[in-house]
Amino acid sequence: MRTAFCDRLGIEFPIFAFTHCRDVVAAVCRAGGFGVLGAIGFQPEQLERELAWIDERVGDAGYGVDLVIPQRYEGIGEDDPAKLEEQLRAAIPPQHREFAAKLLADHGVPELPADQKHHELLGLSLATVAPQLEVALRHPKVRLIANALGTPPPEVVQRVQQSGRLIGALCGKVHQAQRHRDAGLDFIVAQGTEGGGHTGEIGSLVLWPQIVDAVAPLPVLAAGGIASGRQIAAALAVGAQGAWTGSIWLTVEEAECPPAQMESYLGSGSEGTVRSRSFTGKPCRMLRNDWTDAWERPDTPAPLPMPLQNMLSMDAISRTQRYAGGKGAQAVAFNPVGQAVGMMNEIKSSRELIYELVEGYLDSVERLQGLQASA
């Protein structure tokens, strides 16, 4: 199962686990995979604590950090995070705030305590991501940086590569992958529409081989709907160097997932997801609920562009996480997940999941070899 990209990172299995949970990152790394911590939502000092914690628990293994720097967003060009946040906050129409507040109130979601108010702008701009990047680059065990939305700015690419680390980015179209290649990135994550979070419209098995061919010999990691070893075998069969997985780590034992949210994932089928702009301002796959439906009605405000919609929805995200077990909270909660949710039916440890993926891959390869022998 080892690929050339495994050798570049010193890992046993080409299984990449994107997660916002440090415990999952550490557990995956210890099991032979490669954990990638999503940095969005962390203030720089919080990210420092998370990475220091991971450093102490992965031994000699390395891990990655995923940033979110959109290519286009409201307020682009402003370098001061405080000024940017003030500028963007003023651009959110009052009717949008009123509509969001009423949705939460109608579902009985309490207000946050006054001493637990959140920052509205966390990530989603170069001004706010730059401090996160500096934190990541202070940790030698961070061996890979990924950008979730678009080609990273040239100064970011240069900064990461000069530090001796690899940098890559996600994409959902061939021309986006070519743009990544032309920017000098070290790898590309080709994500099909089945994936959780921000995705395009093209299915994985159509997208993966097109991008592999378009950017060869640049390494491509396959993403979008992967939840089994059989799918990893398919990804490697079309030329990918590894599998970039995300949704399946939401229901492992180590995941920091409130019980009500975990139940929502475990109880959903693949048809229960929707691509919606209602939380971030860009098409993002998540569980469909009252919040996503409400923002799609013709008589309600249209979602704002990124990062305005994300700033607007941050109150809902914080409150539904804090009161996840309360009545109505899950009906308006942000539950990003891919169509693989229909295959996420039980809770298991990260190590068990890694080994299950490896065994499924090996079984598939053996079966295919058997078909060739019988012919």
XYZ file of C-alpha atoms in Angstrom:
375
model
C 0.000 0.000 0.000
C 3.038 2.249 0.248
C 3.397 4.997 -2.391
C 6.180 7.431 -3.295
C 4.339 10.152 -1.384
C 4.477 7.968 1.742
C 8.256 7.918 1.398
C 8.412 11.717 1.146
C 6.553 12.049 4.436
C 7.942 8.980 6.185
C 4.547 7.331 6.768
C 3.430 3.712 6.522
C 0.040 4.118 4.851
C -1.123 6.720 2.288
C -4.152 7.564 4.416
C -4.566 11.242 5.263
C -7.047 12.180 7.981
C -8.349 15.744 7.974
C -9.901 16.636 11.328
C -10.420 19.527 13.723
C -9.619 17.252 16.671
C -6.060 16.969 17.969
C -6.757 13.551 19.508
C -7.642 12.142 16.099
C -4.506 13.638 14.516
C -2.295 11.989 17.132
C -4.084 8.629 16.997
C -3.940 8.442 13.193
C -0.238 9.288 13.161
C 0.507 6.614 15.756
C -1.393 4.069 13.633
C 0.731 4.738 10.536
C -1.419 7.305 8.742
C -1.009 11.068 8.474
C -3.200 13.366 10.550
C -3.990 16.904 9.351
C -5.374 19.429 11.822
C -7.869 21.966 10.490
C -6.746 25.341 11.854
C -9.878 27.351 11.141
C -11.566 28.388 14.366
C -8.333 28.588 16.349
C -6.818 31.828 17.526
C -2.991 31.711 17.141
C -2.446 31.103 20.859
C -5.027 28.283 20.805
C -3.388 26.714 17.760
C -0.034 26.848 19.544
C -1.479 24.818 22.429
C -3.055 22.270 20.082
C 0.156 21.711 18.125
C 2.294 21.476 21.262
C -0.105 18.827 22.567
C 0.155 16.850 19.311
C 3.960 17.159 19.270
C 4.165 15.373 22.595
C 2.055 12.427 21.405
C 3.208 11.519 17.895
C 6.760 10.423 18.641
C 8.923 10.825 15.550
C 5.928 11.008 13.227
C 4.972 14.154 11.365
C 1.543 15.665 10.748
C -0.064 18.458 8.744
C -2.024 21.684 9.228
C -4.886 22.764 6.984
C -5.519 26.499 6.484
C -8.376 28.328 4.733
C -7.243 31.193 2.494
C -9.878 31.833 -0.191
C -8.665 33.272 -3.482
C -11.536 35.753 -3.458
C -13.333 37.162 -0.449
C -14.890 40.368 0.815
C -12.276 42.745 2.224
C -9.332 41.243 0.342
C -6.296 43.518 0.553
C -6.772 44.605 4.174
C -3.753 43.421 6.179
C -4.924 44.347 9.691
C -7.145 41.558 11.137
C -8.896 43.919 13.574
C -9.677 46.476 10.863
C -10.789 43.727 8.499
C -13.178 42.275 11.074
C -14.617 45.717 11.834
C -15.026 46.474 8.134
C -16.739 43.162 7.416
C -18.975 43.291 10.461
C -20.350 46.628 9.259
C -21.113 45.109 5.845
C -23.548 42.487 7.212
C -27.116 43.753 6.615
C -29.287 44.042 9.761
C -32.024 41.912 8.187
C -29.604 38.999 7.851
C -28.665 39.210 11.527
C -32.318 39.429 12.501
C -33.224 36.421 10.369
C -30.426 34.294 11.853
C -31.285 35.360 15.406
C -34.950 34.475 14.879
C -34.042 31.016 13.545
C -32.081 30.297 16.708
C -34.747 31.717 18.989
C -37.525 29.758 17.259
C -35.564 26.561 17.916
C -34.962 27.371 21.564
C -31.173 27.785 21.356
C -30.025 29.947 24.309
C -27.716 32.944 24.004
C -24.065 32.491 24.966
C -22.952 33.857 28.352
C -21.526 37.369 28.086
C -18.020 36.163 29.003
C -17.986 33.527 26.230
C -18.550 35.662 23.171
C -16.556 34.577 20.137
C -14.540 36.245 17.430
C -16.591 36.380 14.257
C -13.652 36.268 11.844
C -11.490 33.176 12.371
C -9.444 32.289 9.316
C -10.954 32.831 5.865
C -8.559 35.646 4.924
C -4.832 36.079 4.465
C -4.737 38.653 7.271
C -6.121 36.207 9.825
C -4.411 33.069 8.486
C -0.885 34.524 8.411
C -0.493 34.306 12.226
C -1.782 30.711 12.139
C 0.828 29.835 9.513
C 3.622 31.331 11.601
C 2.530 29.187 14.548
C 2.492 26.042 12.405
C 5.967 26.718 11.036
C 7.396 26.924 14.544
C 6.681 23.203 14.990
C 9.218 20.920 13.265
C 6.817 17.964 13.261
C 4.425 19.909 11.009
C 5.632 18.582 7.667
C 2.785 19.577 5.400
C 0.569 22.634 4.893
C -2.663 22.424 2.905
C -4.990 25.179 1.764
C -8.645 24.241 1.647
C -9.857 26.959 -0.728
C -7.890 27.843 -3.822
C -4.250 28.372 -4.684
C -2.296 29.839 -1.747
C -0.775 33.307 -2.306
C 2.800 33.216 -3.695
C 4.271 34.548 -0.448
C 2.672 31.662 1.468
C 3.962 29.061 -0.991
C 7.471 30.515 -0.771
C 7.399 30.754 3.006
C 6.345 27.119 3.443
C 8.742 25.661 0.883
C 11.683 27.648 2.220
C 10.996 26.046 5.601
C 11.509 22.604 4.036
C 7.845 21.593 4.192
C 5.400 20.512 1.508
C 2.466 22.698 0.511
C -0.633 21.693 -1.426
C -4.244 22.654 -1.937
C -7.662 21.170 -2.559
C -9.594 21.568 -5.795
C -12.709 20.284 -7.527
C -11.979 21.147 -11.171
C -9.180 20.400 -13.620
C -8.344 24.044 -14.303
C -8.004 24.648 -10.554
C -5.536 21.765 -10.313
C -3.541 23.217 -13.206
C -3.461 26.571 -11.432
C -2.098 24.838 -8.324
C 0.577 23.142 -10.434
C 1.572 26.389 -12.130
C 1.904 28.044 -8.709
C 4.577 25.476 -7.824
C 2.649 23.485 -5.220
C 4.062 20.130 -4.092
C 0.832 18.135 -4.220
C -2.852 18.460 -5.058
C -5.943 17.118 -3.296
C -8.627 16.313 -5.880
C -11.949 16.419 -4.058
C -15.136 15.124 -5.639
C -18.546 16.563 -4.877
C -19.335 13.667 -2.514
C -16.942 15.057 0.094
C -17.842 17.057 3.173
C -17.100 20.754 3.477
C -16.439 22.944 0.454
C -16.771 20.960 -2.763
C -17.457 21.411 -6.442
C -19.998 19.562 -8.551
C -17.938 16.811 -10.231
C -18.017 13.244 -8.914
C -14.857 11.655 -7.559
C -14.354 8.826 -10.054
C -14.732 11.300 -12.912
C -12.540 13.979 -11.323
C -9.615 11.937 -9.962
C -8.211 10.490 -13.223
C -8.685 13.785 -15.066
C -6.621 15.670 -12.502
C -3.999 12.916 -12.264
C -3.479 13.154 -16.034
C -3.633 16.958 -16.128
C -0.873 17.590 -13.566
C 1.354 14.499 -13.891
C 3.866 13.808 -12.439
C 2.732 16.026 -9.533
C 1.353 13.831 -6.705
C -2.437 13.814 -6.382
C -4.340 12.738 -3.282
C -7.905 11.565 -3.876
C -10.731 12.956 -1.742
C -14.501 12.926 -1.758
C -16.656 10.190 -0.279
C -13.874 7.800 0.767
C -14.940 5.588 3.661
C -13.551 2.136 2.812
C -10.433 0.344 1.699
C -12.168 -0.577 -1.554
C -12.459 3.102 -2.388
C -8.792 3.682 -1.548
C -7.920 0.859 -3.954
C -9.989 2.603 -6.625
C -8.214 5.901 -5.950
C -4.764 4.359 -6.249
C -5.883 2.431 -9.339
C -6.617 5.676 -11.205
C -3.208 7.101 -10.291
C -3.638 8.860 -6.947
C -0.755 8.727 -4.451
C -3.032 8.510 -1.423
C -6.481 9.076 0.038
C -7.472 12.326 1.762
C -10.317 11.466 4.132
C -12.373 13.662 6.440
C -15.938 12.689 7.278
C -15.106 9.236 8.640
C -13.091 10.772 11.499
C -16.175 12.517 12.878
C -17.468 9.269 14.382
C -14.326 7.725 15.876
C -13.863 7.337 19.625
C -11.319 10.142 19.823
C -13.501 12.716 18.044
C -14.597 15.729 20.094
C -18.182 15.412 18.933
C -21.170 16.089 21.225
C -23.429 13.030 21.601
C -26.355 14.693 19.831
C -24.202 15.584 16.847
C -22.683 12.098 16.788
C -26.187 10.624 16.729
C -27.072 12.882 13.802
C -24.140 11.529 11.807
C -24.690 7.889 12.727
C -28.393 8.126 11.960
C -28.100 9.783 8.560
C -28.033 8.235 5.105
C -26.028 9.430 2.125
C -29.100 11.220 0.818
C -29.242 13.333 3.990
C -26.576 15.823 2.903
C -26.837 19.010 0.857
C -24.419 21.527 -0.652
C -25.386 24.805 0.941
C -24.017 28.354 1.168
C -25.952 28.982 4.378
C -23.010 28.722 6.805
C -19.906 29.861 4.914
C -21.069 31.720 1.815
C -19.587 29.082 -0.525
C -21.102 25.701 -1.486
C -20.342 23.404 1.434
C -21.689 19.866 1.962
C -23.361 19.242 5.318
C -26.346 17.528 6.881
C -29.553 19.086 5.667
C -31.673 20.640 8.432
C -33.976 23.562 9.232
C -31.124 26.081 8.960
C -30.070 24.987 5.450
C -33.696 24.815 4.287
C -34.537 28.247 5.699
C -31.788 30.031 3.759
C -32.963 28.443 0.494
C -36.545 29.732 0.639
C -37.408 32.472 -1.875
C -38.907 34.699 0.838
C -35.765 34.781 3.031
C -32.421 36.625 2.725
C -29.922 35.102 0.317
C -26.645 33.871 1.875
C -23.902 36.495 1.861
C -20.485 35.998 0.203
C -17.536 34.595 2.154
C -16.545 35.511 4.828
C -19.661 37.589 5.652
C -21.978 34.581 5.851
C -19.464 32.718 7.991
C -19.234 35.686 10.370
C -23.006 35.826 10.520
C -23.355 32.100 11.215
C -20.557 31.986 13.823
C -23.042 32.818 16.552
C -25.210 29.875 15.492
C -22.198 27.547 15.341
C -20.985 28.571 18.805
C -24.414 28.373 20.419
C -25.434 25.043 18.911
C -22.085 23.528 19.920
C -22.441 24.840 23.469
C -26.053 23.656 23.787
C -25.826 20.644 21.466
C -28.011 18.500 23.689
C -30.786 21.069 23.929
C -34.112 20.887 22.195
C -33.908 22.110 18.627
C -30.157 22.761 18.524
C -29.350 20.059 15.966
C -32.068 21.397 13.671
C -30.032 24.566 13.150
C -26.502 23.204 13.768
C -23.595 23.156 11.347
C -22.836 19.498 10.626
C -20.344 19.378 7.739
C -20.074 15.869 6.348
C -19.874 14.103 3.009
C -22.090 11.505 1.406
C -19.946 8.866 3.084
C -22.077 9.550 6.169
C -24.300 6.710 4.963
C -21.352 4.351 5.567
C -20.554 5.721 9.024
C -22.718 3.391 11.103
C -20.691 2.633 14.231
C -18.129 4.184 16.559
C -14.635 2.711 16.489
C -11.158 3.858 17.440
C -8.947 5.678 14.940
C -6.489 2.776 14.990
C -9.257 0.294 14.248
C -10.453 2.433 11.362
C -6.955 2.728 9.870
C -6.481 -1.044 10.001
C -9.959 -1.617 8.579
C -9.119 0.651 5.629
C -5.828 -1.157 5.033
C -7.450 -4.594 5.190
C -10.211 -3.496 2.820
C -7.618 -2.229 0.374
C -5.608 -5.461 0.519
C -8.749 -7.581 0.066
C -9.670 -5.562 -3.020
C -6.209 -5.890 -4.545
C -6.224 -9.626 -3.895
C -9.642 -9.987 -5.499
C -8.511 -8.109 -8.602
C -5.366 -10.191 -8.841
C -7.542 -13.287 -8.618
C -9.599 -12.089 -11.559
C -6.447 -11.634 -13.596
C -5.156 -15.103 -12.663
C -8.461 -16.766 -13.596
C -8.409 -15.099 -16.991
